[in-house]
Amino acid sequence: MDQIVSELLIYGDLPEDSILIRLSDIAAELKKADYDKNALRRKTYAEAKRILEISTDYAFDRNLWQCYLTYLLVMNENPFSLTCEKIGSKGGSVSGFAMSDFHAFRELFHYDFTLFKEKLGIDCFDVITHYEAIDKPELMYNGNVSEKVRGLAEKLAEASDDETFFRLVTGFYKDYGVGNFGLNKAFRIREEKDGSVGFTAVNNMDKVVLDDLIGYEIQKQKLVENTKAFVEGRKANNVLLFGDSGTGKSTSIKAIVNEYYDDGLRMIEIYKYQFKMLSQLISEIKNRNYKFIIYMDDLSFEEDESEYKFLKAVIEGGVETRPENILIYATSNRRHLIKETWGDRHDMGKDSEDIHHSDTVEEKLSLGNRFGVTIGYFKPDRQEYYNIVEKLAEKSGITMDQKELRLQADQWEMRHGGVSGRTAQQFVNHLLGLQAD
């Protein structure tokens, strides 16, 4: 194994503490006459445990070793894989280097762990390469990663030659991308110790689609039209979804990401206190072969908050033009995102030191105006509320007399915040709980 790993060029910059590097180091030690059997056995078990941990996180099955190697390939962001993500494999010298690396990976795919078994007296790799996973709820793992990695691993294991292996991996890069962005739909950001921006994938994102949101057909159509233009490379606008709480603003954005994921749409959620990192975030993603929605939920600012100025500069008005693969989608209960006071209605308030209040008002209104598309979501009337309840109940398999259903829906909303889509969903969830009981 150590000889095979030493031949890797493009994929050879693995961290020293990675499973593959550590196992190759153990293999090298086993060739020495004076190796410490007990110490190497402990190290081998530690790496086998790490393979099991990764496999548990992503629900890998059957040959966990091959799933792990496939995971390495699809997560490795290097000049070759990033180029394939954008334009596919176009030949050239770098493709020759990649072919050599894929030959090495084919050997690793079918590596014989007999050396470990005979020298250390362990059979853990017999189990790992013929593994039967325990069924578990999908919420316990990242289903998107699991499905894609397992599918590719099975194809790579059957590849009859290096060319087929090469074609499968590069085809995956072109179809899905490479790294976290290739495998996941949504992300949150974090500030690293060196001040850079890191990305944390959101596992098991809500699988909601637009049809799950009852009503609001005009609003959904506006959102679809803008997003469709965006993913197809046409001009599109930043979007502000505003209106009453519980009406489906956030649900609409999650649904739109689910529906256009296969077209390369990704979502990055950012919180207000992270707005100072917006410029760094954009620098990290502007050259990737994806369309990114930067998502801001429940966006609003009080009078004494200044973070909105970072957002204004990014949306429109900064020195650097916003990249064409990035849009901002925000939700808010306010049409005007920055709190206004009655004093703002007069050019000079009685106790104000601001000489030009009209300028102040203009600055506060300008943020909302920088969203090219604004979509209003408002509470349904009583009949629309009944319609939402009835359709949700029907989709959930609840059979109840319409009159009784409406009566209970009325009683529920009076105790739970008034009529809204959220209240309707909570009521239906309540009914489903009673059925289970």
Short mmCIF file of C-alpha atoms in Angstrom, two decimals:
data_model
loop_
_atom_site.label_atom_id
_atom_site.label_comp_id
_atom_site.label_asym_id
_atom_site.label_seq_id
_atom_site.Cartn_x
_atom_site.Cartn_y
_atom_site.Cartn_z
CA MET A 1 0.00 0.00 0.00
CA ASP A 2 2.80 2.45 0.85
CA GLN A 3 4.30 2.01 -2.61
CA ILE A 4 0.94 2.69 -4.30
CA VAL A 5 0.25 5.81 -2.21
CA SER A 6 3.75 7.17 -2.89
CA GLU A 7 2.93 7.21 -6.63
CA LEU A 8 0.00 9.64 -6.22
CA LEU A 9 0.66 13.08 -7.69
CA ILE A 10 -2.52 15.13 -8.12
CA TYR A 11 -4.26 13.33 -5.26
CA GLY A 12 -1.13 12.90 -3.17
CA ASP A 13 -1.50 15.97 -0.94
CA LEU A 14 -3.61 14.17 1.64
CA PRO A 15 -3.24 15.24 5.29
CA GLU A 16 -0.74 13.21 7.25
CA ASP A 17 -3.47 12.19 9.67
CA SER A 18 -5.80 10.88 6.94
CA ILE A 19 -6.80 7.22 7.09
CA LEU A 20 -5.10 6.33 3.81
CA ILE A 21 -1.77 7.92 4.77
CA ARG A 22 -1.75 6.33 8.20
CA LEU A 23 -2.58 2.87 6.84
CA SER A 24 0.15 3.21 4.22
CA ASP A 25 2.62 4.14 6.98
CA ILE A 26 1.56 1.02 8.91
CA ALA A 27 2.05 -1.09 5.77
CA ALA A 28 5.58 0.32 5.44
CA GLU A 29 6.33 -0.52 9.08
CA LEU A 30 5.13 -4.10 8.60
CA LYS A 31 7.87 -4.67 6.02
CA LYS A 32 10.55 -4.02 8.61
CA ALA A 33 12.06 -6.86 10.58
CA ASP A 34 11.78 -5.13 13.96
CA TYR A 35 8.22 -3.80 13.84
CA ASP A 36 6.25 -3.48 17.09
CA LYS A 37 3.33 -5.85 16.55
CA ASN A 38 1.17 -4.59 19.44
CA ALA A 39 1.68 -0.93 18.60
CA LEU A 40 0.82 -1.46 14.93
CA ARG A 41 -2.20 -3.54 15.84
CA ARG A 42 -3.52 -0.65 17.97
CA LYS A 43 -2.88 1.83 15.16
CA THR A 44 -4.62 -0.39 12.62
CA TYR A 45 -7.67 -0.82 14.81
CA ALA A 46 -7.80 2.97 15.28
CA GLU A 47 -7.93 3.52 11.50
CA ALA A 48 -10.48 0.74 11.03
CA LYS A 49 -12.63 2.47 13.64
CA ARG A 50 -12.34 5.76 11.73
CA ILE A 51 -13.57 4.04 8.56
CA LEU A 52 -16.54 2.73 10.53
CA GLU A 53 -17.25 6.23 11.89
CA ILE A 54 -17.26 7.77 8.41
CA SER A 55 -19.44 4.94 7.16
CA THR A 56 -21.89 5.51 10.01
CA ASP A 57 -22.07 9.24 9.26
CA TYR A 58 -22.90 8.61 5.60
CA ALA A 59 -24.60 5.19 5.77
CA PHE A 60 -22.01 3.46 3.60
CA ASP A 61 -22.57 -0.26 3.09
CA ARG A 62 -20.98 -3.42 1.68
CA ASN A 63 -17.37 -2.51 0.90
CA LEU A 64 -16.60 0.34 3.30
CA TRP A 65 -13.00 0.55 2.10
CA GLN A 66 -14.11 1.29 -1.45
CA CYS A 67 -16.72 3.78 -0.21
CA TYR A 68 -14.01 5.57 1.77
CA LEU A 69 -11.69 5.78 -1.26
CA THR A 70 -14.58 7.07 -3.38
CA TYR A 71 -15.31 9.69 -0.73
CA LEU A 72 -11.68 10.82 -0.96
CA LEU A 73 -11.95 11.19 -4.74
CA VAL A 74 -15.18 13.18 -4.76
CA MET A 75 -14.07 15.49 -1.94
CA ASN A 76 -10.56 16.29 -3.22
CA GLU A 77 -10.52 19.82 -4.62
CA ASN A 78 -7.43 20.09 -6.81
CA PRO A 79 -6.71 21.87 -10.14
CA PHE A 80 -7.75 18.79 -12.13
CA SER A 81 -11.02 18.07 -10.30
CA LEU A 82 -12.03 21.75 -10.29
CA THR A 83 -11.38 22.00 -14.03
CA CYS A 84 -13.47 18.89 -14.66
CA GLU A 85 -16.25 20.45 -12.58
CA LYS A 86 -16.40 23.39 -14.98
CA ILE A 87 -15.67 21.96 -18.42
CA GLY A 88 -15.14 18.21 -18.03
CA SER A 89 -11.96 16.40 -18.99
CA LYS A 90 -10.39 17.97 -22.08
CA GLY A 91 -7.13 16.05 -22.30
CA GLY A 92 -3.70 17.64 -21.86
CA SER A 93 -0.75 16.75 -19.66
CA VAL A 94 -2.72 17.03 -16.42
CA SER A 95 -5.10 14.31 -17.63
CA GLY A 96 -2.09 12.03 -18.01
CA PHE A 97 -1.12 12.66 -14.40
CA ALA A 98 -4.71 12.03 -13.34
CA MET A 99 -4.80 8.75 -15.27
CA SER A 100 -1.70 7.61 -13.39
CA ASP A 101 -3.35 8.51 -10.07
CA PHE A 102 -6.54 6.68 -11.03
CA HIS A 103 -4.46 3.60 -11.85
CA ALA A 104 -3.15 3.78 -8.29
CA PHE A 105 -6.66 4.18 -6.91
CA ARG A 106 -7.82 1.15 -8.89
CA GLU A 107 -5.08 -0.85 -7.20
CA LEU A 108 -6.16 0.52 -3.81
CA PHE A 109 -9.78 -0.37 -4.58
CA HIS A 110 -8.79 -4.02 -4.86
CA TYR A 111 -6.01 -3.98 -2.28
CA ASP A 112 -5.34 -7.30 -0.55
CA PHE A 113 -5.16 -6.79 3.22
CA THR A 114 -3.53 -10.21 3.74
CA LEU A 115 -0.32 -8.50 4.91
CA PHE A 116 -2.18 -6.89 7.82
CA LYS A 117 -3.98 -10.13 8.63
CA GLU A 118 -0.88 -12.33 8.63
CA LYS A 119 1.52 -9.93 10.33
CA LEU A 120 -0.87 -8.59 12.98
CA GLY A 121 -3.30 -11.48 13.37
CA ILE A 122 -6.40 -9.32 12.76
CA ASP A 123 -9.35 -9.77 10.43
CA CYS A 124 -11.10 -6.38 10.76
CA PHE A 125 -10.64 -5.65 7.05
CA ASP A 126 -12.47 -8.85 6.13
CA VAL A 127 -15.47 -7.35 7.91
CA ILE A 128 -14.99 -3.82 6.52
CA THR A 129 -14.87 -5.03 2.93
CA HIS A 130 -17.96 -7.24 3.39
CA TYR A 131 -20.05 -5.05 5.66
CA GLU A 132 -23.77 -5.21 6.40
CA ALA A 133 -25.04 -1.87 7.68
CA ILE A 134 -27.87 -1.62 10.18
CA ASP A 135 -30.96 0.09 8.83
CA LYS A 136 -31.48 3.46 10.49
CA PRO A 137 -33.65 6.55 9.99
CA GLU A 138 -32.45 8.81 7.20
CA LEU A 139 -32.23 11.75 9.60
CA MET A 140 -29.21 10.08 11.18
CA TYR A 141 -26.99 10.59 8.15
CA ASN A 142 -26.44 12.78 5.10
CA GLY A 143 -28.56 10.95 2.55
CA ASN A 144 -27.38 13.02 -0.39
CA VAL A 145 -23.72 12.11 0.17
CA SER A 146 -24.57 8.48 0.92
CA GLU A 147 -26.53 7.92 -2.27
CA LYS A 148 -23.98 9.48 -4.61
CA VAL A 149 -20.85 8.01 -3.03
CA ARG A 150 -22.26 4.49 -2.77
CA GLY A 151 -23.47 4.58 -6.36
CA LEU A 152 -20.11 5.76 -7.69
CA ALA A 153 -18.19 3.29 -5.52
CA GLU A 154 -20.09 0.36 -7.00
CA LYS A 155 -19.36 1.54 -10.55
CA LEU A 156 -15.67 2.15 -9.83
CA ALA A 157 -15.31 -1.30 -8.30
CA GLU A 158 -16.58 -2.80 -11.56
CA ALA A 159 -14.37 -0.63 -13.81
CA SER A 160 -12.46 -3.02 -16.06
CA ASP A 161 -9.61 -0.63 -16.88
CA ASP A 162 -8.06 2.73 -16.00
CA GLU A 163 -9.87 4.53 -18.84
CA THR A 164 -13.27 3.46 -17.50
CA PHE A 165 -12.26 4.50 -13.98
CA PHE A 166 -11.09 7.87 -15.36
CA ARG A 167 -14.33 8.41 -17.27
CA LEU A 168 -16.51 7.59 -14.26
CA VAL A 169 -14.70 9.96 -11.89
CA THR A 170 -14.43 12.88 -14.31
CA GLY A 171 -18.05 12.36 -15.37
CA PHE A 172 -19.07 12.59 -11.73
CA TYR A 173 -17.13 15.86 -11.36
CA LYS A 174 -18.87 17.32 -14.40
CA ASP A 175 -22.36 16.17 -13.37
CA TYR A 176 -22.23 16.90 -9.64
CA GLY A 177 -19.07 18.85 -8.90
CA VAL A 178 -16.33 18.22 -6.37
CA GLY A 179 -16.05 18.69 -2.62
CA ASN A 180 -18.78 19.79 -0.24
CA PHE A 181 -20.47 21.95 -2.88
CA GLY A 182 -20.81 18.98 -5.18
CA LEU A 183 -22.51 16.72 -2.67
CA ASN A 184 -24.64 19.05 -0.54
CA LYS A 185 -27.48 21.47 -1.13
CA ALA A 186 -27.15 23.93 1.71
CA PHE A 187 -24.44 25.34 3.95
CA ARG A 188 -23.77 27.61 6.87
CA ILE A 189 -20.57 29.60 7.21
CA ARG A 190 -18.10 29.83 10.05
CA GLU A 191 -15.08 32.00 10.72
CA GLU A 192 -11.87 29.99 10.86
CA LYS A 193 -9.00 30.76 13.24
CA ASP A 194 -7.03 32.39 10.43
CA GLY A 195 -9.97 34.68 9.63
CA SER A 196 -11.02 32.83 6.46
CA VAL A 197 -14.51 31.56 5.73
CA GLY A 198 -15.34 27.89 6.25
CA PHE A 199 -18.45 26.01 5.14
CA THR A 200 -20.50 23.54 7.15
CA ALA A 201 -22.90 21.39 5.16
CA VAL A 202 -26.50 21.28 6.38
CA ASN A 203 -27.32 17.60 6.67
CA ASN A 204 -30.82 16.37 5.90
CA MET A 205 -32.26 19.60 4.66
CA ASP A 206 -36.06 19.70 4.63
CA LYS A 207 -37.24 17.91 1.45
CA VAL A 208 -40.16 20.26 0.94
CA VAL A 209 -41.15 21.18 -2.63
CA LEU A 210 -43.29 24.07 -3.83
CA ASP A 211 -46.37 21.87 -4.23
CA ASP A 212 -46.25 21.27 -0.47
CA LEU A 213 -46.99 24.96 0.09
CA ILE A 214 -50.74 25.27 -0.42
CA GLY A 215 -51.88 28.49 -2.08
CA TYR A 216 -49.64 31.49 -2.83
CA GLU A 217 -49.52 30.52 -6.49
CA ILE A 218 -48.62 34.00 -7.75
CA GLN A 219 -45.83 34.33 -5.19
CA LYS A 220 -44.39 30.93 -6.05
CA GLN A 221 -44.55 31.69 -9.76
CA LYS A 222 -42.56 34.90 -9.32
CA LEU A 223 -39.94 33.03 -7.32
CA VAL A 224 -39.73 30.24 -9.89
CA GLU A 225 -39.38 32.66 -12.81
CA ASN A 226 -36.51 34.53 -11.18
CA THR A 227 -34.71 31.37 -10.02
CA LYS A 228 -35.13 29.60 -13.36
CA ALA A 229 -33.58 32.57 -15.15
CA PHE A 230 -30.71 32.51 -12.63
CA VAL A 231 -29.81 28.82 -13.02
CA GLU A 232 -30.08 29.10 -16.81
CA GLY A 233 -27.51 31.88 -16.85
CA ARG A 234 -29.93 34.70 -17.69
CA LYS A 235 -30.28 37.97 -15.80
CA ALA A 236 -32.02 37.65 -12.44
CA ASN A 237 -32.63 39.76 -9.35
CA ASN A 238 -32.07 39.56 -5.63
CA VAL A 239 -35.34 38.64 -3.93
CA LEU A 240 -37.01 39.84 -0.75
CA LEU A 241 -39.93 37.77 0.56
CA PHE A 242 -41.79 39.87 3.11
CA GLY A 243 -45.03 39.63 5.02
CA ASP A 244 -46.77 37.90 7.89
CA SER A 245 -45.12 35.15 9.90
CA GLY A 246 -46.04 31.55 9.18
CA THR A 247 -47.06 32.17 5.59
CA GLY A 248 -44.36 30.09 3.87
CA LYS A 249 -41.56 32.54 3.06
CA SER A 250 -38.72 30.37 4.33
CA THR A 251 -40.43 27.22 3.07
CA SER A 252 -40.56 28.68 -0.44
CA ILE A 253 -36.82 29.27 -0.52
CA LYS A 254 -36.00 25.79 0.79
CA ALA A 255 -38.34 24.31 -1.80
CA ILE A 256 -36.76 26.27 -4.65
CA VAL A 257 -33.31 24.97 -3.68
CA ASN A 258 -34.60 21.39 -3.61
CA GLU A 259 -36.20 21.76 -7.04
CA TYR A 260 -33.17 23.30 -8.75
CA TYR A 261 -30.38 21.39 -6.98
CA ASP A 262 -29.79 19.16 -10.00
CA ASP A 263 -29.33 22.33 -12.08
CA GLY A 264 -26.41 23.38 -9.88
CA LEU A 265 -28.26 25.59 -7.37
CA ARG A 266 -26.81 25.76 -3.84
CA MET A 267 -27.81 27.75 -0.77
CA ILE A 268 -25.60 29.36 1.86
CA GLU A 269 -27.34 30.61 4.98
CA ILE A 270 -25.79 33.59 6.71
CA TYR A 271 -26.75 35.32 9.94
CA LYS A 272 -26.78 39.04 10.61
CA TYR A 273 -23.70 38.99 12.85
CA GLN A 274 -21.76 37.38 9.98
CA PHE A 275 -22.41 40.14 7.44
CA LYS A 276 -18.87 41.44 7.89
CA MET A 277 -17.76 38.19 6.23
CA LEU A 278 -19.88 38.69 3.11
CA SER A 279 -17.03 39.94 0.93
CA GLN A 280 -14.83 36.97 1.91
CA LEU A 281 -17.72 34.58 1.32
CA ILE A 282 -18.28 35.91 -2.18
CA SER A 283 -14.57 35.64 -2.99
CA GLU A 284 -14.65 31.96 -2.00
CA ILE A 285 -17.56 30.99 -4.25
CA LYS A 286 -17.48 33.37 -7.22
CA ASN A 287 -15.37 31.07 -9.41
CA ARG A 288 -17.18 27.81 -8.67
CA ASN A 289 -19.38 26.15 -11.26
CA TYR A 290 -22.57 26.53 -9.23
CA LYS A 291 -25.30 29.09 -8.75
CA PHE A 292 -25.41 30.25 -5.14
CA ILE A 293 -28.29 31.75 -3.20
CA ILE A 294 -27.05 33.58 -0.12
CA TYR A 295 -30.01 33.13 2.21
CA MET A 296 -30.89 35.54 5.01
CA ASP A 297 -33.85 34.53 7.16
CA ASP A 298 -35.97 36.95 9.18
CA LEU A 299 -33.95 39.96 8.07
CA SER A 300 -34.51 43.27 9.84
CA PHE A 301 -32.47 45.92 11.61
CA GLU A 302 -33.06 48.16 14.58
CA GLU A 303 -32.11 51.83 14.55
CA ASP A 304 -28.77 51.30 16.27
CA GLU A 305 -27.66 48.37 14.09
CA SER A 306 -25.22 49.11 11.28
CA GLU A 307 -24.68 45.65 9.77
CA TYR A 308 -27.07 46.57 6.96
CA LYS A 309 -24.32 48.72 5.44
CA PHE A 310 -22.26 45.60 4.68
CA LEU A 311 -25.29 44.15 2.93
CA LYS A 312 -26.00 47.31 0.92
CA ALA A 313 -22.45 47.37 -0.41
CA VAL A 314 -22.62 43.74 -1.49
CA ILE A 315 -26.05 43.91 -3.12
CA GLU A 316 -25.28 46.98 -5.14
CA GLY A 317 -22.97 49.92 -4.74
CA GLY A 318 -19.61 48.42 -3.82
CA VAL A 319 -16.49 48.78 -5.94
CA GLU A 320 -16.54 45.12 -6.96
CA THR A 321 -19.41 43.92 -9.14
CA ARG A 322 -21.48 41.10 -7.65
CA PRO A 323 -20.59 37.85 -9.47
CA GLU A 324 -23.24 36.48 -11.83
CA ASN A 325 -23.38 33.14 -10.01
CA ILE A 326 -24.58 34.71 -6.74
CA LEU A 327 -27.96 36.09 -5.68
CA ILE A 328 -29.31 37.14 -2.30
CA TYR A 329 -32.69 35.80 -1.17
CA ALA A 330 -34.00 37.19 2.12
CA THR A 331 -37.16 36.84 4.18
CA SER A 332 -38.55 39.43 6.54
CA ASN A 333 -41.71 40.32 8.38
CA ARG A 334 -41.06 43.92 7.35
CA ARG A 335 -41.34 45.45 3.91
CA HIS A 336 -38.87 48.12 5.00
CA LEU A 337 -35.99 46.27 6.61
CA ILE A 338 -34.68 49.03 8.87
CA LYS A 339 -36.85 50.25 11.70
CA GLU A 340 -38.27 53.72 11.21
CA THR A 341 -39.53 56.09 13.89
CA TRP A 342 -42.12 58.86 13.75
CA GLY A 343 -39.22 61.26 14.04
CA ASP A 344 -38.03 60.07 10.65
CA ARG A 345 -41.20 61.49 9.11
CA HIS A 346 -40.08 65.08 9.71
CA ASP A 347 -37.06 66.80 8.27
CA MET A 348 -36.04 67.83 11.78
CA GLY A 349 -37.41 66.17 14.84
CA LYS A 350 -37.82 68.17 18.01
CA ASP A 351 -35.01 66.44 19.88
CA SER A 352 -32.98 65.29 16.90
CA GLU A 353 -29.42 66.30 16.06
CA ASP A 354 -29.81 65.03 12.49
CA ILE A 355 -30.07 68.09 10.25
CA HIS A 356 -31.25 66.15 7.18
CA HIS A 357 -33.83 63.64 8.29
CA SER A 358 -35.01 63.09 4.73
CA ASP A 359 -31.57 61.73 3.93
CA THR A 360 -31.84 59.40 6.90
CA VAL A 361 -35.18 58.08 5.67
CA GLU A 362 -33.78 57.60 2.18
CA GLU A 363 -30.87 55.58 3.55
CA LYS A 364 -33.22 53.35 5.51
CA LEU A 365 -35.49 52.74 2.54
CA SER A 366 -32.64 52.16 0.10
CA LEU A 367 -31.78 48.69 1.43
CA GLY A 368 -35.20 47.25 0.64
CA ASN A 369 -35.18 48.96 -2.74
CA ARG A 370 -32.00 47.12 -3.73
CA PHE A 371 -33.91 43.86 -3.96
CA GLY A 372 -35.07 43.76 -7.57
CA VAL A 373 -37.94 41.38 -6.79
CA THR A 374 -40.14 41.82 -3.72
CA ILE A 375 -42.83 39.24 -3.04
CA GLY A 376 -45.51 39.69 -0.41
CA TYR A 377 -46.77 36.77 1.69
CA PHE A 378 -49.83 37.61 3.79
CA LYS A 379 -52.10 35.69 6.12
CA PRO A 380 -54.92 33.83 4.35
CA ASP A 381 -58.54 34.70 4.89
CA ARG A 382 -60.81 32.19 6.61
CA GLN A 383 -61.79 30.34 3.44
CA GLU A 384 -58.15 30.09 2.28
CA TYR A 385 -57.22 28.79 5.72
CA TYR A 386 -59.85 26.07 5.41
CA ASN A 387 -58.51 25.20 1.96
CA ILE A 388 -54.97 24.84 3.30
CA VAL A 389 -56.12 22.65 6.18
CA GLU A 390 -58.19 20.40 3.94
CA LYS A 391 -55.43 19.89 1.37
CA LEU A 392 -52.80 19.21 4.04
CA ALA A 393 -55.14 16.73 5.71
CA GLU A 394 -55.79 15.01 2.39
CA LYS A 395 -52.05 14.73 1.63
CA SER A 396 -51.49 13.29 5.11
CA GLY A 397 -54.20 10.66 4.69
CA ILE A 398 -56.53 12.13 7.31
CA THR A 399 -60.17 11.30 6.71
CA MET A 400 -62.60 13.50 8.65
CA ASP A 401 -65.95 15.07 7.97
CA GLN A 402 -65.34 18.51 6.43
CA LYS A 403 -67.57 20.29 8.93
CA GLU A 404 -65.82 18.67 11.89
CA LEU A 405 -62.39 19.33 10.37
CA ARG A 406 -63.15 23.02 9.95
CA LEU A 407 -64.60 23.29 13.44
CA GLN A 408 -61.49 21.79 15.02
CA ALA A 409 -59.28 23.94 12.78
CA ASP A 410 -61.06 27.05 14.06
CA GLN A 411 -60.61 25.96 17.67
CA TRP A 412 -56.93 25.24 17.05
CA GLU A 413 -56.11 28.58 15.42
CA MET A 414 -57.82 30.56 18.19
CA ARG A 415 -55.42 28.97 20.68
CA HIS A 416 -52.34 29.00 18.43
CA GLY A 417 -51.70 32.37 16.87
CA GLY A 418 -54.37 32.93 14.26
CA VAL A 419 -54.85 31.77 10.69
CA SER A 420 -51.71 30.99 8.71
CA GLY A 421 -50.15 28.16 6.77
CA ARG A 422 -47.95 27.34 9.74
CA THR A 423 -50.95 27.10 12.06
CA ALA A 424 -52.67 24.82 9.55
CA GLN A 425 -49.63 22.53 9.38
CA GLN A 426 -49.38 22.42 13.16
CA PHE A 427 -53.05 21.50 13.38
CA VAL A 428 -52.64 18.66 10.88
CA ASN A 429 -49.56 17.44 12.78
CA HIS A 430 -51.74 17.41 15.91
CA LEU A 431 -54.34 15.27 14.14
CA LEU A 432 -51.68 12.87 12.93
CA GLY A 433 -50.41 12.56 16.51
CA LEU A 434 -53.90 11.70 17.71
CA GLN A 435 -54.23 9.07 14.96
CA ALA A 436 -50.96 7.44 16.01
CA ASP A 437 -52.13 7.44 19.61
#
